[in-house]
Short mmCIF file of C-alpha atoms in Angstrom, two decimals:
data_model
loop_
_atom_site.label_atom_id
_atom_site.label_comp_id
_atom_site.label_asym_id
_atom_site.label_seq_id
_atom_site.Cartn_x
_atom_site.Cartn_y
_atom_site.Cartn_z
CA SER A 713 0.77 35.81 28.45
CA LEU A 714 -0.47 36.73 25.03
CA ASP A 715 3.08 38.40 24.17
CA GLY A 716 4.67 35.05 25.07
CA ALA A 717 2.60 33.12 22.78
CA MET A 718 2.91 35.52 20.01
CA ASP A 719 6.55 35.27 20.52
CA ALA A 720 6.59 31.69 20.41
CA LEU A 721 4.54 31.58 17.00
CA SER A 722 6.99 33.90 15.43
CA SER A 723 9.90 31.89 16.71
CA ASN A 724 11.33 28.85 14.64
CA LYS A 725 12.51 27.46 17.93
CA THR A 726 9.11 26.27 19.20
CA GLY A 727 7.47 23.13 18.28
CA THR A 728 7.09 19.61 19.37
CA GLN A 729 9.63 17.02 19.20
CA GLN A 730 6.70 14.31 19.50
CA ARG A 731 6.15 12.09 16.68
CA LEU A 732 2.65 10.65 16.67
CA PHE A 733 1.79 7.78 14.70
CA SER A 734 0.73 3.98 14.63
CA PRO A 735 4.20 2.22 13.96
CA LEU A 736 2.59 -0.52 12.19
CA HIS A 737 0.86 1.82 9.56
CA ALA A 738 3.83 4.11 9.50
CA ALA A 739 5.90 4.99 6.33
CA PRO A 740 9.76 4.29 6.79
CA GLU A 741 10.35 7.91 6.86
CA GLN A 742 8.12 8.36 9.59
CA ILE A 743 10.05 5.88 11.76
CA VAL A 744 13.26 7.67 11.47
CA GLY A 745 11.76 11.36 11.83
CA GLY A 746 11.66 12.38 8.24
CA PRO A 747 9.23 14.79 6.68
CA ILE A 748 5.55 13.97 6.70
CA THR A 749 4.26 14.34 3.26
CA VAL A 750 1.38 12.73 1.49
CA GLY A 751 3.81 9.96 0.72
CA CYS A 752 3.04 8.86 4.33
CA ASP A 753 -0.72 8.94 3.69
CA VAL A 754 -0.10 6.80 0.48
CA TYR A 755 1.90 4.14 2.52
CA ALA A 756 -0.55 4.08 5.23
CA LEU A 757 -3.38 3.37 2.78
CA GLY A 758 -1.27 0.62 1.26
CA VAL A 759 -1.03 -1.10 4.70
CA LEU A 760 -4.64 -0.68 5.13
CA LEU A 761 -5.36 -2.24 1.31
CA TYR A 762 -2.63 -4.97 2.24
CA GLU A 763 -4.70 -5.95 5.59
CA LEU A 764 -8.01 -6.05 3.51
CA LEU A 765 -6.70 -8.11 0.88
CA ALA A 766 -4.11 -10.50 2.57
CA GLY A 767 -5.86 -10.66 6.07
CA GLY A 768 -2.86 -9.31 7.80
CA LEU A 769 -0.02 -6.69 7.79
CA PRO A 770 2.73 -6.74 5.37
CA PHE A 771 5.51 -7.31 7.86
CA GLU A 772 5.53 -9.99 10.76
CA THR A 773 6.13 -8.23 13.92
CA ASN A 774 5.52 -10.71 16.72
CA GLY A 775 8.47 -11.21 19.00
CA ILE A 776 10.70 -8.68 17.44
CA SER A 777 12.60 -6.00 19.20
CA ALA A 778 12.11 -1.97 18.49
CA SER A 779 15.33 -2.01 16.65
CA GLU A 780 14.74 -5.04 14.49
CA PHE A 781 11.35 -3.57 13.59
CA GLU A 782 12.89 -0.35 12.41
CA ARG A 783 15.36 -2.17 10.49
CA MET A 784 12.65 -4.10 8.67
CA MET A 785 10.84 -1.35 7.99
CA LEU A 786 13.50 0.60 6.38
CA HIS A 787 15.26 -2.17 4.49
CA ALA A 788 12.77 -5.28 3.99
CA ALA A 789 10.33 -5.54 1.17
CA PRO A 790 7.06 -6.83 1.98
CA LEU A 791 5.71 -9.96 0.57
CA ALA A 792 2.96 -9.50 -2.22
CA PRO A 793 -0.54 -9.78 -0.76
CA SER A 794 -1.06 -13.05 -3.16
CA HIS A 795 1.84 -14.59 -1.28
CA SER A 796 0.72 -13.72 2.40
CA VAL A 797 -3.10 -14.15 1.81
CA ARG A 798 -4.51 -15.86 5.16
CA HIS A 799 -6.74 -18.99 5.00
CA GLY A 800 -9.86 -18.65 6.39
CA GLN A 801 -10.30 -15.02 5.93
CA SER A 802 -13.68 -13.29 5.32
CA ASN A 803 -14.42 -9.63 4.68
CA ASP A 804 -15.98 -7.37 2.06
CA VAL A 805 -12.93 -7.40 -0.43
CA VAL A 806 -12.39 -11.38 -0.21
CA ASP A 807 -16.27 -11.66 -1.12
CA TYR A 808 -16.09 -9.13 -3.91
CA LEU A 809 -12.94 -11.24 -5.48
CA ARG A 810 -14.75 -14.28 -4.89
CA ASN A 811 -17.78 -13.17 -6.65
CA ARG A 812 -15.42 -12.24 -9.51
CA GLY A 813 -14.46 -15.71 -9.93
CA ALA A 814 -11.97 -16.49 -6.97
CA ALA A 815 -13.70 -19.47 -5.48
CA SER A 816 -10.73 -21.09 -3.64
CA PHE A 817 -7.82 -19.47 -1.91
CA ALA A 818 -5.74 -20.58 -4.56
CA SER A 819 -7.88 -18.59 -7.05
CA LEU A 820 -8.11 -15.66 -4.71
CA ARG A 821 -4.15 -15.72 -4.77
CA ASN A 822 -4.13 -15.76 -8.58
CA THR A 823 -6.78 -12.90 -8.51
CA LEU A 824 -4.61 -10.82 -6.33
CA ARG A 825 -1.36 -11.59 -7.97
CA GLY A 826 -0.54 -9.00 -10.88
CA ASP A 827 -2.47 -5.80 -10.70
CA LEU A 828 -3.74 -5.73 -7.02
CA ASP A 829 0.06 -6.94 -6.00
CA ASN A 830 1.38 -4.01 -7.82
CA ILE A 831 -0.85 -1.44 -6.61
CA VAL A 832 -0.27 -2.36 -2.95
CA LEU A 833 3.57 -2.79 -3.41
CA THR A 834 3.49 0.62 -5.25
CA CYS A 835 1.94 2.10 -1.97
CA LEU A 836 4.51 0.41 0.30
CA ARG A 837 7.72 1.13 -1.57
CA LYS A 838 10.48 2.62 0.74
CA SER A 839 11.07 5.75 -1.06
CA PRO A 840 8.02 8.27 -1.10
CA ARG A 841 9.13 9.39 -4.76
CA GLU A 842 8.53 5.74 -5.76
CA ARG A 843 4.98 5.60 -4.23
CA TYR A 844 1.91 6.87 -5.99
CA ALA A 845 2.16 10.78 -6.07
CA THR A 846 -1.26 11.64 -4.49
CA VAL A 847 -3.99 9.59 -3.02
CA GLU A 848 -6.00 10.46 -6.39
CA HIS A 849 -3.57 8.68 -8.37
CA LEU A 850 -3.95 5.61 -6.22
CA ASP A 851 -7.68 5.82 -6.34
CA ALA A 852 -7.53 6.15 -10.05
CA ASP A 853 -5.39 2.71 -10.37
CA ILE A 854 -7.80 1.14 -8.11
CA GLU A 855 -10.67 2.35 -10.27
CA ARG A 856 -8.78 1.27 -13.54
CA TYR A 857 -8.27 -2.31 -12.09
CA LEU A 858 -12.11 -2.30 -11.22
CA GLY A 859 -13.05 -1.37 -14.59
CA GLY A 860 -10.66 -3.90 -16.10
CA TYR A 861 -8.29 -1.35 -17.57
CA PRO A 862 -4.44 -1.63 -17.52
CA VAL A 863 -3.12 -0.05 -14.03
CA HIS A 864 -0.08 2.07 -13.94
CA ALA A 865 1.38 0.47 -11.04
CA ARG A 866 1.85 -2.74 -13.51
CA GLN A 867 3.60 -0.83 -16.19
CA GLY A 868 2.59 -3.64 -18.54
CA HIS A 869 3.69 -4.16 -22.05
CA ALA A 870 1.53 -4.55 -25.23
CA TRP A 871 0.59 -8.09 -24.15
CA TYR A 872 -0.68 -7.04 -20.95
CA ARG A 873 -2.76 -4.05 -22.31
CA PHE A 874 -4.06 -6.54 -25.06
CA ARG A 875 -5.36 -8.94 -22.55
CA LYS A 876 -7.04 -6.13 -20.51
CA PHE A 877 -8.58 -4.89 -23.56
CA THR A 878 -9.97 -8.37 -24.61
CA GLY A 879 -11.08 -8.81 -21.11
CA ARG A 880 -13.37 -5.70 -21.18
CA HIS A 881 -14.80 -6.63 -24.59
#
């Protein structure tokens, strides 16, 4: 009835206990039923970026149990994309990187090392407070990378900023 529905809307006792997410793209706080914030979106975007750059997921999940998966998601740090790039991978991002001078997989790893690794790993930090505060901040860092500017995820020193400056000019 309408009265029952209105009572349900005004009561704090109703709600779903179901958590809907893709475990392979879920943030650690989602795995344990924590609050869903923009940090979960940033984490999921980091996983997608990792897949695009490295050709696979940040964590190896084949043959592990649900409890091992949860333990890994909550405590293990992912490898940097530059360390797990897959041989023979082909996609738009890899083509873009190759066009910027990454002719071999070794040079592709070198291209990923540094700014791109740090951007992705910032997205994949365990604590939402340590990730990008908003998707716009992530987008801005990617734009800085593409423009040859220092990225915030890198927190580079003067030498890093100088190299970026000379690379642009």
